[in-house]
XYZ file of C-alpha atoms in Angstrom:
543
model
C -12.472 14.159 -9.623
C -13.295 10.583 -8.658
C -11.405 9.852 -5.459
C -13.727 7.418 -3.699
C -11.644 7.531 -0.532
C -10.634 3.866 -0.349
C -7.504 2.801 1.483
C -4.715 2.241 -1.034
C -3.634 -1.335 -1.717
C -0.616 -2.605 -3.647
C 0.266 -6.094 -4.825
C 1.756 -8.406 -7.426
C 0.346 -10.335 -10.387
C 2.450 -13.492 -10.778
C 2.733 -15.973 -13.644
C 2.046 -19.508 -12.286
C 4.660 -21.301 -14.396
C 4.858 -24.965 -13.494
C 8.520 -25.213 -14.535
C 9.391 -22.466 -12.011
C 7.114 -23.467 -9.170
C 9.594 -22.707 -6.379
C 10.367 -19.307 -7.888
C 6.663 -18.418 -8.039
C 6.243 -19.214 -4.353
C 9.418 -17.281 -3.528
C 8.067 -14.221 -5.359
C 4.856 -14.510 -3.356
C 6.869 -14.631 -0.136
C 8.853 -11.615 -1.296
C 5.575 -9.776 -1.875
C 4.576 -10.526 1.708
C 7.980 -9.653 3.119
C 8.094 -6.393 1.170
C 4.982 -5.223 2.970
C 2.666 -5.307 -0.050
C -1.013 -6.110 0.385
C -1.900 -8.607 -2.345
C -0.563 -11.615 -4.219
C -2.677 -12.424 -7.274
C -2.355 -15.170 -9.877
C -3.979 -15.569 -13.288
C -6.360 -18.499 -13.695
C -6.270 -20.463 -16.956
C -6.997 -24.116 -16.033
C -6.673 -25.204 -19.680
C -3.064 -23.982 -19.850
C -0.818 -27.037 -19.422
C 2.262 -24.932 -18.578
C 0.594 -23.351 -15.546
C 0.120 -24.539 -12.001
C -3.467 -24.833 -10.815
C -4.302 -21.403 -9.465
C -6.372 -22.403 -6.445
C -3.848 -24.986 -5.261
C -1.052 -22.438 -5.707
C -2.939 -19.739 -3.775
C -3.473 -22.206 -0.923
C 0.271 -22.893 -0.733
C 1.037 -19.173 -0.897
C -1.394 -18.446 1.918
C 0.336 -21.126 3.978
C 3.848 -19.672 3.607
C 2.931 -15.994 4.067
C 1.639 -14.110 7.073
C -0.079 -10.836 6.165
C -0.564 -10.598 2.413
C -3.986 -11.285 0.889
C -4.356 -13.758 -1.975
C -6.708 -13.677 -4.947
C -7.155 -15.205 -8.393
C -6.745 -12.547 -11.072
C -9.348 -13.565 -12.166
C -11.016 -16.943 -11.459
C -12.345 -18.678 -14.575
C -15.965 -19.249 -13.554
C -16.917 -21.656 -16.393
C -14.338 -24.130 -15.052
C -14.989 -23.493 -11.365
C -18.613 -24.284 -10.392
C -19.748 -21.368 -8.222
C -21.051 -23.439 -5.283
C -17.756 -25.337 -5.053
C -15.720 -22.166 -5.618
C -17.618 -20.455 -2.807
C -16.650 -23.220 -0.395
C -13.042 -23.200 -1.586
C -12.812 -19.453 -1.006
C -14.438 -19.648 2.417
C -12.228 -22.556 3.475
C -9.006 -20.786 2.546
C -10.261 -17.577 4.142
C -10.840 -19.469 7.390
C -7.469 -21.219 7.280
C -5.558 -18.038 6.380
C -7.193 -15.825 8.981
C -9.258 -13.749 6.566
C -6.727 -13.165 3.774
C -8.665 -14.167 0.652
C -10.386 -12.036 -1.985
C -12.146 -13.282 -5.109
C -11.277 -11.880 -8.496
C -13.862 -13.317 -10.865
C -14.307 -13.431 -14.629
C -16.699 -14.796 -17.228
C -13.989 -16.779 -19.047
C -12.683 -15.366 -22.298
C -10.893 -18.263 -24.053
C -13.823 -20.371 -25.222
C -11.787 -22.963 -27.123
C -9.517 -23.628 -24.152
C -12.476 -23.910 -21.794
C -14.282 -26.336 -24.104
C -11.105 -28.403 -24.615
C -11.035 -29.420 -20.941
C -14.745 -30.132 -20.726
C -16.170 -26.736 -19.891
C -19.226 -25.187 -21.547
C -18.740 -23.323 -24.815
C -20.658 -20.132 -24.058
C -21.144 -17.098 -26.213
C -20.003 -13.765 -24.803
C -23.577 -12.878 -23.826
C -24.126 -16.272 -22.204
C -20.905 -15.900 -20.257
C -22.126 -12.624 -18.764
C -25.466 -14.196 -17.809
C -23.673 -17.178 -16.242
C -21.408 -14.871 -14.237
C -24.358 -12.991 -12.767
C -25.976 -16.271 -11.750
C -22.664 -17.436 -10.323
C -22.331 -14.359 -8.110
C -25.831 -15.045 -6.778
C -24.846 -18.630 -5.957
C -21.571 -17.635 -4.278
C -23.160 -15.040 -2.025
C -25.944 -17.429 -1.069
C -23.427 -20.173 -0.211
C -21.622 -17.774 2.132
C -24.842 -16.785 3.937
C -24.911 -19.297 6.782
C -28.268 -19.424 8.537
C -30.103 -18.172 5.469
C -31.827 -21.435 4.602
C -31.223 -23.745 1.669
C -29.677 -22.180 -1.417
C -32.104 -22.031 -4.307
C -30.854 -20.450 -7.519
C -32.689 -21.682 -10.593
C -30.507 -20.202 -13.315
C -30.105 -21.105 -16.934
C -26.419 -21.863 -16.507
C -26.094 -22.503 -12.751
C -28.818 -24.325 -10.880
C -28.260 -24.900 -7.177
C -31.392 -26.227 -5.526
C -31.444 -27.181 -1.855
C -27.728 -26.928 -1.020
C -26.913 -26.066 2.571
C -24.921 -22.813 2.781
C -21.549 -22.652 4.464
C -18.940 -22.456 5.578
C -18.913 -18.671 5.743
C -15.668 -16.722 5.250
C -14.266 -15.114 8.379
C -14.252 -11.676 6.723
C -16.301 -9.990 4.009
C -14.583 -11.385 0.934
C -14.564 -8.902 -1.912
C -15.829 -10.050 -5.304
C -13.791 -8.135 -7.889
C -14.848 -8.458 -11.526
C -12.553 -8.331 -14.517
C -14.802 -6.267 -16.782
C -14.398 -4.191 -19.968
C -17.629 -4.185 -21.980
C -20.819 -2.323 -21.043
C -22.822 -5.276 -19.716
C -19.951 -6.452 -17.517
C -19.277 -2.920 -16.266
C -22.974 -2.509 -15.519
C -22.936 -5.762 -13.537
C -19.867 -4.537 -11.652
C -21.711 -1.430 -10.520
C -24.819 -3.367 -9.516
C -23.331 -6.423 -7.819
C -19.563 -6.373 -7.292
C -17.302 -5.112 -4.538
C -14.536 -4.158 -6.938
C -13.527 -3.639 -10.544
C -10.286 -5.347 -11.632
C -9.196 -4.385 -15.171
C -5.723 -4.477 -16.701
C -4.036 -1.449 -18.212
C -3.381 -3.420 -21.390
C -7.136 -3.708 -22.009
C -8.409 -0.626 -20.164
C -6.139 2.226 -21.220
C -5.924 5.489 -19.316
C -8.180 7.372 -21.721
C -10.868 4.680 -21.386
C -11.060 4.787 -17.592
C -13.403 7.806 -17.283
C -16.006 6.229 -19.573
C -15.778 2.841 -17.861
C -15.931 4.394 -14.394
C -19.006 6.382 -15.413
C -20.834 3.208 -16.476
C -20.020 1.560 -13.148
C -21.088 4.650 -11.211
C -24.426 4.964 -12.982
C -25.168 1.261 -12.549
C -24.368 1.461 -8.845
C -26.700 4.422 -8.382
C -29.409 2.661 -10.337
C -29.116 -0.297 -7.969
C -29.416 1.938 -4.903
C -25.716 1.768 -4.110
C -23.013 4.383 -3.806
C -20.322 4.320 -6.512
C -17.873 4.331 -3.602
C -19.072 0.811 -2.767
C -17.062 -0.445 -5.754
C -13.294 -0.432 -5.259
C -11.308 0.284 -8.431
C -8.227 -1.930 -8.868
C -5.722 -1.843 -11.742
C -3.275 -4.407 -13.087
C -0.213 -2.461 -14.212
C 3.220 -3.017 -15.702
C 6.138 -0.806 -16.643
C 9.837 -0.179 -16.471
C 12.061 1.837 -14.150
C 14.576 2.585 -16.904
C 12.440 4.657 -19.276
C 12.555 8.365 -19.998
C 9.495 9.162 -17.902
C 7.467 10.316 -20.904
C 5.101 7.349 -21.020
C 2.887 5.708 -18.418
C 5.081 3.937 -15.840
C 8.139 4.319 -18.063
C 10.731 5.939 -15.831
C 12.067 6.417 -12.295
C 10.097 5.416 -9.224
C 9.162 9.040 -8.594
C 7.416 9.168 -11.975
C 5.481 6.024 -11.083
C 4.427 7.513 -7.751
C 3.177 10.739 -9.329
C 1.277 8.981 -12.112
C -0.398 6.440 -9.814
C -1.271 9.111 -7.258
C -2.919 11.139 -10.022
C -4.925 8.063 -11.089
C -6.129 7.600 -7.525
C -7.196 11.200 -7.132
C -8.648 11.724 -10.616
C -10.054 8.295 -11.523
C -10.564 6.698 -8.121
C -8.186 3.767 -8.648
C -7.247 2.513 -5.181
C -5.287 -0.703 -5.753
C -2.305 -1.222 -8.038
C -1.175 -4.750 -8.867
C 2.231 -5.050 -10.500
C 2.434 -7.642 -13.271
C 6.076 -8.670 -12.948
C 8.063 -11.784 -12.122
C 11.255 -9.781 -11.542
C 12.177 -9.660 -7.823
C 14.063 -6.389 -8.251
C 10.983 -4.762 -9.766
C 8.883 -5.989 -6.851
C 11.387 -4.623 -4.335
C 11.568 -1.231 -6.036
C 7.807 -1.056 -6.345
C 7.390 -1.783 -2.620
C 10.258 0.327 -1.313
C 10.179 3.343 -3.644
C 6.841 3.610 -5.442
C 4.364 2.613 -2.744
C 5.517 5.103 -0.071
C 5.503 7.881 -2.638
C 1.968 7.150 -3.814
C 0.684 6.930 -0.251
C 2.276 10.236 0.743
C 1.023 12.115 -2.310
C -2.526 10.782 -2.051
C -2.740 11.233 1.716
C -1.396 14.751 1.412
C -3.946 15.718 -1.222
C -6.813 14.149 0.691
C -5.797 15.789 3.933
C -5.186 19.141 2.298
C -8.578 19.206 0.613
C -10.372 18.597 3.912
C -12.707 16.090 2.279
C -12.855 13.295 -0.226
C -12.648 14.497 -3.790
C -15.939 12.743 -4.450
C -17.595 15.914 -3.207
C -16.847 17.372 -6.652
C -19.218 14.770 -8.060
C -22.688 15.165 -6.483
C -23.771 11.697 -7.562
C -21.237 10.126 -5.181
C -23.079 11.120 -2.064
C -22.035 8.580 0.519
C -18.554 8.462 2.026
C -16.763 5.155 1.910
C -16.779 3.277 5.198
C -12.972 3.310 5.282
C -12.750 7.125 5.066
C -11.520 8.577 8.321
C -14.061 10.874 9.987
C -13.399 13.901 12.130
C -14.263 11.857 15.216
C -11.818 9.122 14.197
C -9.028 11.675 13.871
C -9.718 13.138 17.280
C -9.870 9.720 18.926
C -6.577 8.644 17.378
C -4.960 11.863 18.516
C -6.288 11.762 22.074
C -3.610 9.377 23.313
C -0.864 11.940 22.644
C -2.748 15.075 23.633
C -1.465 15.080 27.187
C 2.118 14.023 26.497
C 4.953 16.313 27.581
C 6.779 17.999 24.740
C 10.220 19.538 24.442
C 9.925 22.999 22.875
C 12.288 25.728 21.832
C 12.620 28.835 24.014
C 9.618 31.097 23.641
C 7.582 28.456 21.828
C 4.457 26.605 22.919
C 5.151 23.701 20.608
C 4.274 23.111 16.993
C 0.985 21.425 17.829
C -1.371 24.188 18.858
C -4.071 22.992 21.305
C -6.715 23.635 18.650
C -5.147 20.852 16.548
C -6.116 18.276 19.162
C -2.647 16.705 19.356
C 0.992 17.598 20.023
C 4.181 16.655 18.182
C 6.053 13.571 19.327
C 8.371 14.776 22.102
C 12.136 14.396 22.102
C 12.874 12.917 25.523
C 16.528 13.958 25.324
C 17.910 10.408 25.450
C 21.148 10.005 23.484
C 22.931 6.695 22.950
C 25.988 7.673 20.934
C 29.137 9.419 22.138
C 29.108 11.880 19.232
C 26.593 14.331 17.803
C 26.097 14.975 14.094
C 24.790 18.508 14.603
C 24.374 21.187 17.231
C 20.730 21.070 18.250
C 20.934 24.451 19.976
C 21.384 26.160 16.588
C 18.116 24.903 15.157
C 15.951 27.815 14.014
C 12.286 28.114 14.937
C 9.376 29.222 12.848
C 6.503 31.579 13.636
C 4.554 30.870 16.790
C 1.004 29.536 16.228
C -1.892 31.945 16.565
C -3.574 30.853 19.820
C -6.939 32.103 18.569
C -6.886 30.133 15.329
C -9.214 27.196 14.798
C -8.701 24.348 12.347
C -11.050 22.298 10.208
C -11.011 18.514 10.297
C -9.069 18.463 7.033
C -6.500 20.921 8.355
C -6.032 18.894 11.536
C -5.585 15.743 9.422
C -2.905 17.474 7.334
C -0.871 18.179 10.454
C -1.486 14.740 11.882
C -0.373 13.063 8.659
C 3.262 14.036 9.261
C 3.162 12.406 12.699
C 1.650 9.236 11.217
C 4.412 8.969 8.594
C 7.069 9.518 11.245
C 5.499 6.904 13.518
C 5.987 4.350 10.750
C 9.663 5.308 10.446
C 10.087 4.996 14.221
C 8.502 1.550 14.264
C 10.714 0.280 11.455
C 13.806 1.704 13.169
C 12.887 -0.157 16.336
C 12.661 -3.384 14.330
C 16.095 -2.818 12.759
C 17.589 -2.164 16.202
C 15.994 -5.316 17.579
C 17.484 -7.451 14.837
C 20.925 -5.878 15.179
C 20.855 -6.344 18.934
C 19.906 -9.997 18.629
C 22.638 -10.681 16.094
C 25.396 -8.799 17.898
C 24.522 -10.221 21.302
C 24.619 -13.772 20.034
C 20.948 -14.345 20.806
C 20.353 -15.221 17.175
C 22.662 -16.942 14.730
C 23.357 -14.992 11.529
C 21.542 -17.517 9.343
C 18.298 -17.041 11.253
C 18.792 -13.297 11.311
C 18.868 -13.250 7.549
C 15.338 -14.613 7.350
C 14.138 -11.794 9.603
C 16.046 -9.238 7.606
C 14.341 -10.527 4.471
C 10.978 -9.673 6.022
C 11.978 -6.039 5.576
C 12.357 -6.476 1.781
C 16.022 -7.482 1.797
C 17.436 -9.760 -0.849
C 16.382 -13.375 -0.423
C 18.977 -14.779 -2.779
C 22.688 -14.022 -2.744
C 22.299 -12.096 0.523
C 25.105 -9.800 1.593
C 25.503 -7.887 4.799
C 25.768 -4.619 2.871
C 22.116 -4.989 1.835
C 20.956 -5.423 5.447
C 19.581 -1.903 5.703
C 18.540 -1.490 2.067
C 14.791 -1.418 2.571
C 14.760 0.943 5.527
C 17.254 3.278 3.859
C 15.059 3.438 0.771
C 11.980 4.302 2.803
C 13.775 7.083 4.666
C 15.346 8.393 1.460
C 12.018 8.370 -0.386
C 10.355 10.287 2.437
C 13.128 12.878 2.513
C 13.173 13.224 -1.279
C 9.450 13.899 -1.410
C 9.837 16.529 1.297
C 12.865 18.190 -0.331
C 11.390 18.276 -3.837
C 7.696 18.833 -3.172
C 6.740 19.801 0.371
C 9.528 22.176 1.370
C 9.390 24.406 -1.745
C 5.655 24.823 -1.206
C 6.143 25.783 2.423
C 8.806 28.348 1.479
C 6.454 29.940 -1.045
C 3.422 29.849 1.250
C 5.180 31.326 4.304
C 8.727 32.709 3.813
C 9.123 32.849 7.589
C 9.549 29.060 7.474
C 12.579 29.233 5.175
C 15.261 28.977 7.921
C 13.497 25.940 9.392
C 13.068 24.220 6.040
C 16.692 24.913 5.089
C 17.852 23.346 8.344
C 15.642 20.298 7.831
C 17.148 19.765 4.384
C 20.650 19.981 5.842
C 19.728 17.378 8.422
C 18.402 15.115 5.661
C 21.866 15.087 4.096
C 23.478 14.394 7.471
C 21.116 11.486 8.131
C 21.946 9.962 4.770
C 25.627 9.989 5.712
C 24.738 8.261 8.976
C 22.827 5.595 7.008
C 25.911 5.008 4.875
C 27.898 4.613 8.082
C 25.490 1.893 9.200
C 26.036 0.101 5.918
C 29.819 0.238 6.326
C 29.507 -1.031 9.887
C 27.430 -3.971 8.708
C 30.151 -4.939 6.253
C 32.744 -4.672 9.000
C 30.584 -6.781 11.284
C 31.073 -9.897 9.161
C 34.682 -9.095 8.226
C 36.254 -8.115 11.536
C 36.308 -9.913 14.916
C 35.137 -6.874 16.870
C 32.850 -5.549 14.157
C 29.841 -5.839 16.456
C 31.084 -2.804 18.400
C 31.110 -0.581 15.341
C 27.699 -1.851 14.282
C 26.120 -1.054 17.626
C 27.729 2.374 17.647
C 26.459 3.112 14.139
C 22.921 2.053 15.068
C 23.043 4.222 18.197
C 24.075 7.232 16.132
C 21.306 6.570 13.601
C 18.765 6.330 16.405
C 19.914 9.602 17.983
C 19.945 11.584 14.748
C 16.758 10.282 13.179
C 14.564 10.454 16.269
C 15.851 13.928 17.113
C 15.214 15.083 13.546
C 11.687 13.665 13.417
C 10.715 15.381 16.653
C 12.184 18.699 15.507
C 10.369 18.499 12.180
C 7.039 17.757 13.859
C 7.537 20.563 16.363
C 8.082 23.105 13.588
C 5.824 21.847 10.802
C 2.629 20.226 12.090
C 0.943 23.586 12.656
C 2.121 25.163 9.375
C 0.964 22.064 7.496
C -2.467 22.411 9.064
C -2.552 26.143 8.399
C -1.133 26.117 4.865
C -2.015 22.667 3.579
C 0.141 20.185 1.683
C -0.613 21.183 -1.884
């Protein structure tokens, strides 16, 4: 097992075609709007058909709001390290800390030489890269005195350092051979290979080289994030790697994270539909599967490998969990007769209460017929991992609640006339809706996919395990599945109401009514599920 415990990141790897410049920028904006973490662009300055990577990344940073940008990877022979360091720091400052630095030794020697760069051998390129990293870090170290690196390939003597980036920019190396992998373990913040050149069966060997080099340099292997450039198709049979439905992708990537420690997946695709599906269907699935396994194990899987002794700084500690839970520990909670609530006091938190507010005139189900599961054992104690397993469900539901609130806000603004429909469309697009050829029927597409993915994972994976682990939960799980189907019908009703909204004069009434019904059913369901399952999830685990 090689789960280093890093937060998962997801992004895109775009082709900087000069003849499709506007499309490239639009795909970057889609990446940001879809909620992904990274936009990366290949860097081949000798390629006449490509836009300059650093100029393009600067434009992308200017038209996006949350996504990070990075070359994938920067061609160091054509980008002097002292100047590159200042370019990175400048864009990091201007973007509010949203720049990372993928870096490479430069593989296409003829192309590099053709535009005036040095013609280095492979060994010289590795030496030059190590010198370059030394220069870059020194240039970012404001207050450290004049930069003095007397290298064979890069000599910087007396330069004043600065400006410094506003966050700790990661240096991620594109590495495949032993010397480059060794350098990654000793000096880099991340390893950024591509599946085409680092196949699945090669990852264990490459990871081992990085790990040993990190330990030899007095570092923890967990200090080196493992990223992966990937590509695939959603129409395959599911037999190959990333050749099938989104669920297959989620399972395969989650397994890579848990077994090989890969913690960032960057999709090499210029197809907007692929990017949308990746963001809306694959990413939530990977996060849920990995979080569930981590929470269920009670510790990072790196404990199976004694040489990875130090936890990653981003790994949540027991204290962190308790602090995050403290804000809800004293909240009132609606419970079924004879129950004390699904969150036993020993868990340190309670389920999100259902305050009883209902907006719609109709009800989809009779809440009084909901079954209850076994009462928690008041004497039972829970480990930090068990508490995290229960808390994970609340965290996932909190995300669904937040997104629902955003959908309601947009609908309210449109229907009340506070926002014209044209402006509303740009907001809707921030939730991964179609940018081009927009239709009202797609308004709720992203949110519906997220909810559906969450329910599918529960129906196919979580609920069967709970039934097997504790048959007393079967009536509760059966009811939750029934409510999933009812909620999906409500979501379809929202979609129909959105179509009517643009087609009928009084369509705004139906739209508001449909959103009220969705709010009532989903929030009620989430509270019921937390009430019944947070304690069993802590007690039984998620795997």
